[in-house]
PDB file of C-alpha atoms in Angstrom:
ATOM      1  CA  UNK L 172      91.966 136.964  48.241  1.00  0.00           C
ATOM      2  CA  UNK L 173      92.404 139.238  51.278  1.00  0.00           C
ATOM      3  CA  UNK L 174      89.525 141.032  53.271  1.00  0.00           C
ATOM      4  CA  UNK L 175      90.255 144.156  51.291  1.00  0.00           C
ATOM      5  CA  UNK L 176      89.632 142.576  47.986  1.00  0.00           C
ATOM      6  CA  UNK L 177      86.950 140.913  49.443  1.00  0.00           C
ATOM      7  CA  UNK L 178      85.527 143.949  50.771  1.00  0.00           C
ATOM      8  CA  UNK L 179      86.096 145.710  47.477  1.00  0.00           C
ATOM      9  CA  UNK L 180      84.422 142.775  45.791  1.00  0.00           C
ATOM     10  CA  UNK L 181      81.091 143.192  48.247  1.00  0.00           C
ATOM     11  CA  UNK L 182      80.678 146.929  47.508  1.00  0.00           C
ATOM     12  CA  UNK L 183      80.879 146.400  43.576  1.00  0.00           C
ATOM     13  CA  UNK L 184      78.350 144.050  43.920  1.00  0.00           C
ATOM     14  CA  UNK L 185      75.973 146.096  45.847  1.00  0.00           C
ATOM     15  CA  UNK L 186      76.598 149.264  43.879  1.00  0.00           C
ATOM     16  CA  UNK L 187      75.961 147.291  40.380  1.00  0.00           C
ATOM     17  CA  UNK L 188      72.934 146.025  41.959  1.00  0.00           C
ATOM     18  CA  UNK L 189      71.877 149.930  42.764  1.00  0.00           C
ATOM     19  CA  UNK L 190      72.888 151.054  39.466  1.00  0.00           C
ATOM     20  CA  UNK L 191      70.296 148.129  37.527  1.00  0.00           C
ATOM     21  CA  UNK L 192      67.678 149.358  39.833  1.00  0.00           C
ATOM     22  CA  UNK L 193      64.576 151.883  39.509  1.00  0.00           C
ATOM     23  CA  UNK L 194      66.332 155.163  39.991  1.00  0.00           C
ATOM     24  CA  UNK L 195      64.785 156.736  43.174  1.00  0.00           C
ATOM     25  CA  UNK L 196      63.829 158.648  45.625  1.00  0.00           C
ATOM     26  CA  UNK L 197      61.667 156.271  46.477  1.00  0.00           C
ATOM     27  CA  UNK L 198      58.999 156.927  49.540  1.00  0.00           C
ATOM     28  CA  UNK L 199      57.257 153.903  51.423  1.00  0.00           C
ATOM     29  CA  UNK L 200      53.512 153.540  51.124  1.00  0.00           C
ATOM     30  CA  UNK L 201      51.107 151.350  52.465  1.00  0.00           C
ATOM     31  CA  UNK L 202      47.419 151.229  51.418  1.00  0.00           C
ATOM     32  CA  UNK L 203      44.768 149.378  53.897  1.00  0.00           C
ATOM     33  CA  UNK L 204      41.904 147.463  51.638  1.00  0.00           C
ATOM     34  CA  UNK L 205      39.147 145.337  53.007  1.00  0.00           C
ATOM     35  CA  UNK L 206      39.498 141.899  54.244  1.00  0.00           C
ATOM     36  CA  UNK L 207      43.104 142.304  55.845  1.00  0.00           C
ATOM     37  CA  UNK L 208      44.771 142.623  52.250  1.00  0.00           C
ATOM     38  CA  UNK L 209      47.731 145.914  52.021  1.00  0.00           C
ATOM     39  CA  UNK L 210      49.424 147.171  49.410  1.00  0.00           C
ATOM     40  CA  UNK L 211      53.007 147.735  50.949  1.00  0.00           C
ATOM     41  CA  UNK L 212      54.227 149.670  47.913  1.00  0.00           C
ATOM     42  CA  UNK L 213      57.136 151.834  46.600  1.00  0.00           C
ATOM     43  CA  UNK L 214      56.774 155.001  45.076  1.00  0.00           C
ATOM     44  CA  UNK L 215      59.464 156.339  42.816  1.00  0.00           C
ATOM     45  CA  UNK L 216      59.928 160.210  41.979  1.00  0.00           C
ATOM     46  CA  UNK L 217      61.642 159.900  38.569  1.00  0.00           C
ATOM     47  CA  UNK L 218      59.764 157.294  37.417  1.00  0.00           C
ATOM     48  CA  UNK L 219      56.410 158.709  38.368  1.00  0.00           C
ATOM     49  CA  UNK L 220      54.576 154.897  39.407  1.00  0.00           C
ATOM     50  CA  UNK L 221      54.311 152.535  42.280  1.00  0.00           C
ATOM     51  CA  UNK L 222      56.191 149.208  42.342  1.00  0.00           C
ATOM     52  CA  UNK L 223      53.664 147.476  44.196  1.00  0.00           C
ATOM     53  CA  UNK L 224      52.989 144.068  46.335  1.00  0.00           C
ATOM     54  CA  UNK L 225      49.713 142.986  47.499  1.00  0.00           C
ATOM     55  CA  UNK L 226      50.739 141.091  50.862  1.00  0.00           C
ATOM     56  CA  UNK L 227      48.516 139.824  54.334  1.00  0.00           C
ATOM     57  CA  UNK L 228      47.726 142.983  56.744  1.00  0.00           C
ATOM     58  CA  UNK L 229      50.535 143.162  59.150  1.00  0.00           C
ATOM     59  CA  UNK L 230      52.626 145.716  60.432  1.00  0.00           C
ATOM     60  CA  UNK L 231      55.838 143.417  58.918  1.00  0.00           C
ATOM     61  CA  UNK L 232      54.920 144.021  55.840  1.00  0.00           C
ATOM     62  CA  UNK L 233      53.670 147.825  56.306  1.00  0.00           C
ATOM     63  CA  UNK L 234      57.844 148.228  57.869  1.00  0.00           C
ATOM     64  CA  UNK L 235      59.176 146.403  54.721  1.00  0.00           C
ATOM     65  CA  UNK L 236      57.626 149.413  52.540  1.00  0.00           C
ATOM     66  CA  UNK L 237      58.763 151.570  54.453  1.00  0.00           C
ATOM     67  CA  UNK L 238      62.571 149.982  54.737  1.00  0.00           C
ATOM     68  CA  UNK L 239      62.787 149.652  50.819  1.00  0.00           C
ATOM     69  CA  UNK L 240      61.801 153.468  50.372  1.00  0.00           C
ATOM     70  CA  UNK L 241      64.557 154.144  52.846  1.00  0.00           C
ATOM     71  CA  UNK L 242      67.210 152.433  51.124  1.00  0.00           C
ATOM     72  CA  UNK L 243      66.428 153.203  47.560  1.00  0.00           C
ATOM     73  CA  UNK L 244      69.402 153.018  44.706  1.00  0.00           C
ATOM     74  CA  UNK L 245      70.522 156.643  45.476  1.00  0.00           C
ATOM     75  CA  UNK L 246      71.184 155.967  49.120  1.00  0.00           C
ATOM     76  CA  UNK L 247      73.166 152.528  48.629  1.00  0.00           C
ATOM     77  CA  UNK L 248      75.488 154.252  46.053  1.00  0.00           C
ATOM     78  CA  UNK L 249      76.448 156.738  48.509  1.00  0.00           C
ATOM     79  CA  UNK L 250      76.957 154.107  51.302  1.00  0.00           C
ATOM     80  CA  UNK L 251      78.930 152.540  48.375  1.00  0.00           C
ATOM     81  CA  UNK L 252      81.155 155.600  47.685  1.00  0.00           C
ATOM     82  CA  UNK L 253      81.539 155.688  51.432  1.00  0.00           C
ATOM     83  CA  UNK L 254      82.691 152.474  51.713  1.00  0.00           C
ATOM     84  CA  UNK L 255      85.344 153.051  48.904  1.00  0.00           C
ATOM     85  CA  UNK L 256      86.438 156.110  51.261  1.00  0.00           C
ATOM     86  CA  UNK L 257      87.515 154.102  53.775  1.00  0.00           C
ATOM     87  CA  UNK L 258      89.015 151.018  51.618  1.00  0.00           C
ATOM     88  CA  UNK L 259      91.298 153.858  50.300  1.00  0.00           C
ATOM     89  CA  UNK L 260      92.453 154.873  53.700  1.00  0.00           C
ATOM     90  CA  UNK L 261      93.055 150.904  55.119  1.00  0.00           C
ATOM     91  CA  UNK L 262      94.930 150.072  52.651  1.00  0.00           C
ATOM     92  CA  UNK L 263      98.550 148.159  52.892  1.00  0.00           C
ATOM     93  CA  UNK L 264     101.316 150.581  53.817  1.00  0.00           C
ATOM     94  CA  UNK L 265     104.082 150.650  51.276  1.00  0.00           C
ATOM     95  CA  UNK L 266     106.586 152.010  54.713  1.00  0.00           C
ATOM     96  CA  UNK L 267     106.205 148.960  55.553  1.00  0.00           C
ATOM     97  CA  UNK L 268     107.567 146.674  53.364  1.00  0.00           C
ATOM     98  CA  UNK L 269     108.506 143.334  55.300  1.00  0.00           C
ATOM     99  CA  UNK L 270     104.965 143.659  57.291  1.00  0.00           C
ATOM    100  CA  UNK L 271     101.454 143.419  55.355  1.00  0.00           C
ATOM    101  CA  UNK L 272     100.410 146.393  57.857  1.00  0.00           C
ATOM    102  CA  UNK L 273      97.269 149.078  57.726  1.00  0.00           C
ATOM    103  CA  UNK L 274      98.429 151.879  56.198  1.00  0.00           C
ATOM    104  CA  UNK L 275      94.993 153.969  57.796  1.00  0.00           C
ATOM    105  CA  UNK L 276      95.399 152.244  61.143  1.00  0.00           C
ATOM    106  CA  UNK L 277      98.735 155.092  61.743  1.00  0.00           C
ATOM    107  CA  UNK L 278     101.897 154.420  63.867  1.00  0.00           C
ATOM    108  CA  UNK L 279     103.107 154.423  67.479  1.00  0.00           C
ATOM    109  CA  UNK L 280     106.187 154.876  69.518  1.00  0.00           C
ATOM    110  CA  UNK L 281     109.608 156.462  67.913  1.00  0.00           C
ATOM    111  CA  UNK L 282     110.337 154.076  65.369  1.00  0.00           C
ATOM    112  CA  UNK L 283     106.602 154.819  63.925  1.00  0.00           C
ATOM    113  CA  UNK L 284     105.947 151.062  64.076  1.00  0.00           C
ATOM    114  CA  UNK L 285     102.407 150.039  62.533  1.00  0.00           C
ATOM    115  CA  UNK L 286      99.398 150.165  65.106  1.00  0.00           C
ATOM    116  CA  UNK L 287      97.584 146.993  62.873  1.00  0.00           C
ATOM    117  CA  UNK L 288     100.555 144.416  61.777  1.00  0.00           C
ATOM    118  CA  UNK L 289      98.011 142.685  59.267  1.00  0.00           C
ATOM    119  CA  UNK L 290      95.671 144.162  56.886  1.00  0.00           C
ATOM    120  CA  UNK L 291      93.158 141.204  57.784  1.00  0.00           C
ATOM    121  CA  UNK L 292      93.386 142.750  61.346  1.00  0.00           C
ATOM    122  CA  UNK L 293      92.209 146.274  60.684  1.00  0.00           C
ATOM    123  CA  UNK L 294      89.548 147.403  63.300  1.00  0.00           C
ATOM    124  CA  UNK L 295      87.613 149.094  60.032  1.00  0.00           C
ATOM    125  CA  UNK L 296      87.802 146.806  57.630  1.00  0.00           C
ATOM    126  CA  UNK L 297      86.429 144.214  59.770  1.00  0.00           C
ATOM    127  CA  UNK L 298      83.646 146.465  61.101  1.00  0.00           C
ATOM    128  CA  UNK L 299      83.315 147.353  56.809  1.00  0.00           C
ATOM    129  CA  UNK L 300      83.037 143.299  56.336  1.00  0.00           C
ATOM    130  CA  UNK L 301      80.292 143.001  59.302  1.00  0.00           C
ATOM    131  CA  UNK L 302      78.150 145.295  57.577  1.00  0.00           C
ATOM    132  CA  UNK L 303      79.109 142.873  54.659  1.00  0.00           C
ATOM    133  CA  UNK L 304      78.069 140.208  56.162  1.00  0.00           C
ATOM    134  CA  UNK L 305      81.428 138.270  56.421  1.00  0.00           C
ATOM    135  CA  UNK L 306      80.831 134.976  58.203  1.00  0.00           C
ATOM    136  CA  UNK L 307      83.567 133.491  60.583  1.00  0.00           C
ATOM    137  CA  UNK L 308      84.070 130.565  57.662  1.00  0.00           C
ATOM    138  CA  UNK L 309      84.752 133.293  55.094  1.00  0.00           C
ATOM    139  CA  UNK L 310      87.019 135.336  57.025  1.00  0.00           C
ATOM    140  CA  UNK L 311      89.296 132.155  58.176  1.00  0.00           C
ATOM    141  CA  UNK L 312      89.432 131.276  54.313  1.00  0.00           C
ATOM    142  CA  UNK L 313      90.837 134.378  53.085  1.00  0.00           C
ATOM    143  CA  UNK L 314      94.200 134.790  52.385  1.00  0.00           C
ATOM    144  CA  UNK L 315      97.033 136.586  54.401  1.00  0.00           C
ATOM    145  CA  UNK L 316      97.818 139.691  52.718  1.00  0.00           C
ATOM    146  CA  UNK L 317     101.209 140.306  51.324  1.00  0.00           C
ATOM    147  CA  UNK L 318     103.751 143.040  52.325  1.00  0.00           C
ATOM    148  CA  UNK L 319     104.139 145.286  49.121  1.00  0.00           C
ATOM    149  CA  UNK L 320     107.164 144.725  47.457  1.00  0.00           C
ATOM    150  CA  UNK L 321     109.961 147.415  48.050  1.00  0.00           C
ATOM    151  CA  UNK L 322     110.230 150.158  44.793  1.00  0.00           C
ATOM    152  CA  UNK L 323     113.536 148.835  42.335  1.00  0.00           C
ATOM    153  CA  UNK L 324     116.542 150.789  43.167  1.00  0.00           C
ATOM    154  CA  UNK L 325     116.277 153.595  40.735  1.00  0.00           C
ATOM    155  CA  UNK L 326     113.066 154.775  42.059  1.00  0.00           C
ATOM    156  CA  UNK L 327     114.335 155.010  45.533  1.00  0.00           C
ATOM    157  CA  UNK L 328     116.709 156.887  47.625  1.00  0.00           C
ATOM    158  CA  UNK L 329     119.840 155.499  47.783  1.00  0.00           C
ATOM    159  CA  UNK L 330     121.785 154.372  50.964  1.00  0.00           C
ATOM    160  CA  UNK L 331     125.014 153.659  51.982  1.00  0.00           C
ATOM    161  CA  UNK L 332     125.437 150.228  50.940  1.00  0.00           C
ATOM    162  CA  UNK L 333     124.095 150.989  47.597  1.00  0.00           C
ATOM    163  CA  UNK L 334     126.858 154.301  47.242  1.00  0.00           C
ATOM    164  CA  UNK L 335     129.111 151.757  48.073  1.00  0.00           C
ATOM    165  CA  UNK L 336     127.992 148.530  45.755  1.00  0.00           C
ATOM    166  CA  UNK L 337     127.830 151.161  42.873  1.00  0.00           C
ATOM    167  CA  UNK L 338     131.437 152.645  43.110  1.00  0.00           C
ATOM    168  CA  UNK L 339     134.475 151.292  41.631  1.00  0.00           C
ATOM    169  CA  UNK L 340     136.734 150.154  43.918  1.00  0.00           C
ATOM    170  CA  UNK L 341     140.520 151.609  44.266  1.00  0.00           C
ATOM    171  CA  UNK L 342     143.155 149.085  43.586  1.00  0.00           C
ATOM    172  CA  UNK L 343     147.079 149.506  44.964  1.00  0.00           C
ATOM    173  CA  UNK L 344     148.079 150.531  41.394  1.00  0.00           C
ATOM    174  CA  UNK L 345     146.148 153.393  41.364  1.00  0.00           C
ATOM    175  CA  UNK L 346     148.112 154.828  44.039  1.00  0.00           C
ATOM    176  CA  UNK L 347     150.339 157.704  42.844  1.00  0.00           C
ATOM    177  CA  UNK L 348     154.138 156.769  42.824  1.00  0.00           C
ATOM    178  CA  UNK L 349     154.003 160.273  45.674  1.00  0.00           C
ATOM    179  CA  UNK L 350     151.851 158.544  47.924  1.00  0.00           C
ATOM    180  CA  UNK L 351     153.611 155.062  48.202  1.00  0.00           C
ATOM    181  CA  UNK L 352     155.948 154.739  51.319  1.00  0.00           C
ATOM    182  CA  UNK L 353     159.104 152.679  52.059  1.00  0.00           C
ATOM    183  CA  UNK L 354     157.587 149.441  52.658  1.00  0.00           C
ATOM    184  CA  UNK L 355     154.596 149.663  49.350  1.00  0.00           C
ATOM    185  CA  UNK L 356     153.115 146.435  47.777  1.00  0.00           C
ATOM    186  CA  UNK L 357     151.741 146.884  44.765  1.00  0.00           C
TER     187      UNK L 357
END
């Protein structure tokens, strides 16, 4: 597995966890009762009701409310659908068929040679794998991706060498009797 897939593996875990969730908005609410006890709760729009936790008085737990409501299913399926975005971009570059290079990363110079040789070297995805929460371990055990393979001949152009391959060639007896000189060797 290669940081894309394991990239693309993060996000469909997060957005299956936002999908099985209490469909939001949600809003952060906190609720001061006597003897230092607060109910850091979660209000949900759709649903109507408070998913509530009765927790020690401290301003931890009044920001934990508050950080839930923020990040409620709608808002993680977006960041998910961002993320997708820019998996589709980085992406291997099928130009590039002996190098496993980024096709979203562009090219430099005349020959349009690849700014990132290897996928696993993409400035994005890496940045996508932080917020991930890829560990040094993880990223040294995934694989190396692997250059795409080059389209079979009949869905490509055709060059020079395969022009030549594919015609037949001309033997000395196909030479008209006209065209043979003094000195001919059939």
């Amino acid at each position: 597995m290669d940081l894309h897939t394991w990239i693309t593996q993060q996000v469909d875990r997060v957005e299956s966890l936002a999908k099985a969730a209490t469909p939001g908005p949600w809003e952060g609410v906190v609720d001061h009762h006597q003897h230092g006890v607060v109910e850091a709760s979660v209000w949900s729009d759709k649903l109507g009701y408070y998913i509530t936790e009765k927790v020690s008085s401290g301003e931890r737990h009044e920001a934990d409310a508050h950080h839930i409501g923020h990040h409620h299913p709608d808002a993680v399926l977006r960041r998910c659908e961002a993320d997708r975005r820019i998996l589709a971009r980085h992406r291997l570059d099928p130009n590039f068929p002996y190098e496993a290079a980024c096709y979203g990363c562009g090219t430099y110079g005349d020959l349009d040679l690849p700014n990132t040789d290897n996928l696993n070297d993409c400035p994005e995805l890496l940045d996508l794998a932080h917020a991930h929460g890829i560990t040094p371990d993880i990223l040294a055990g995934l694989d190396q991706p692997q250059p795409p393979k080059p389209a079979p001949r009949s869905e490509r152009r055709l060059g020079l060498g395969d022009i030549l391959t594919a015609t037949n060639p001309i033997t000395t007896s196909d030479v008209p009797e006209a065209l043979r000189g003094p000195r001919w060797k059939p």
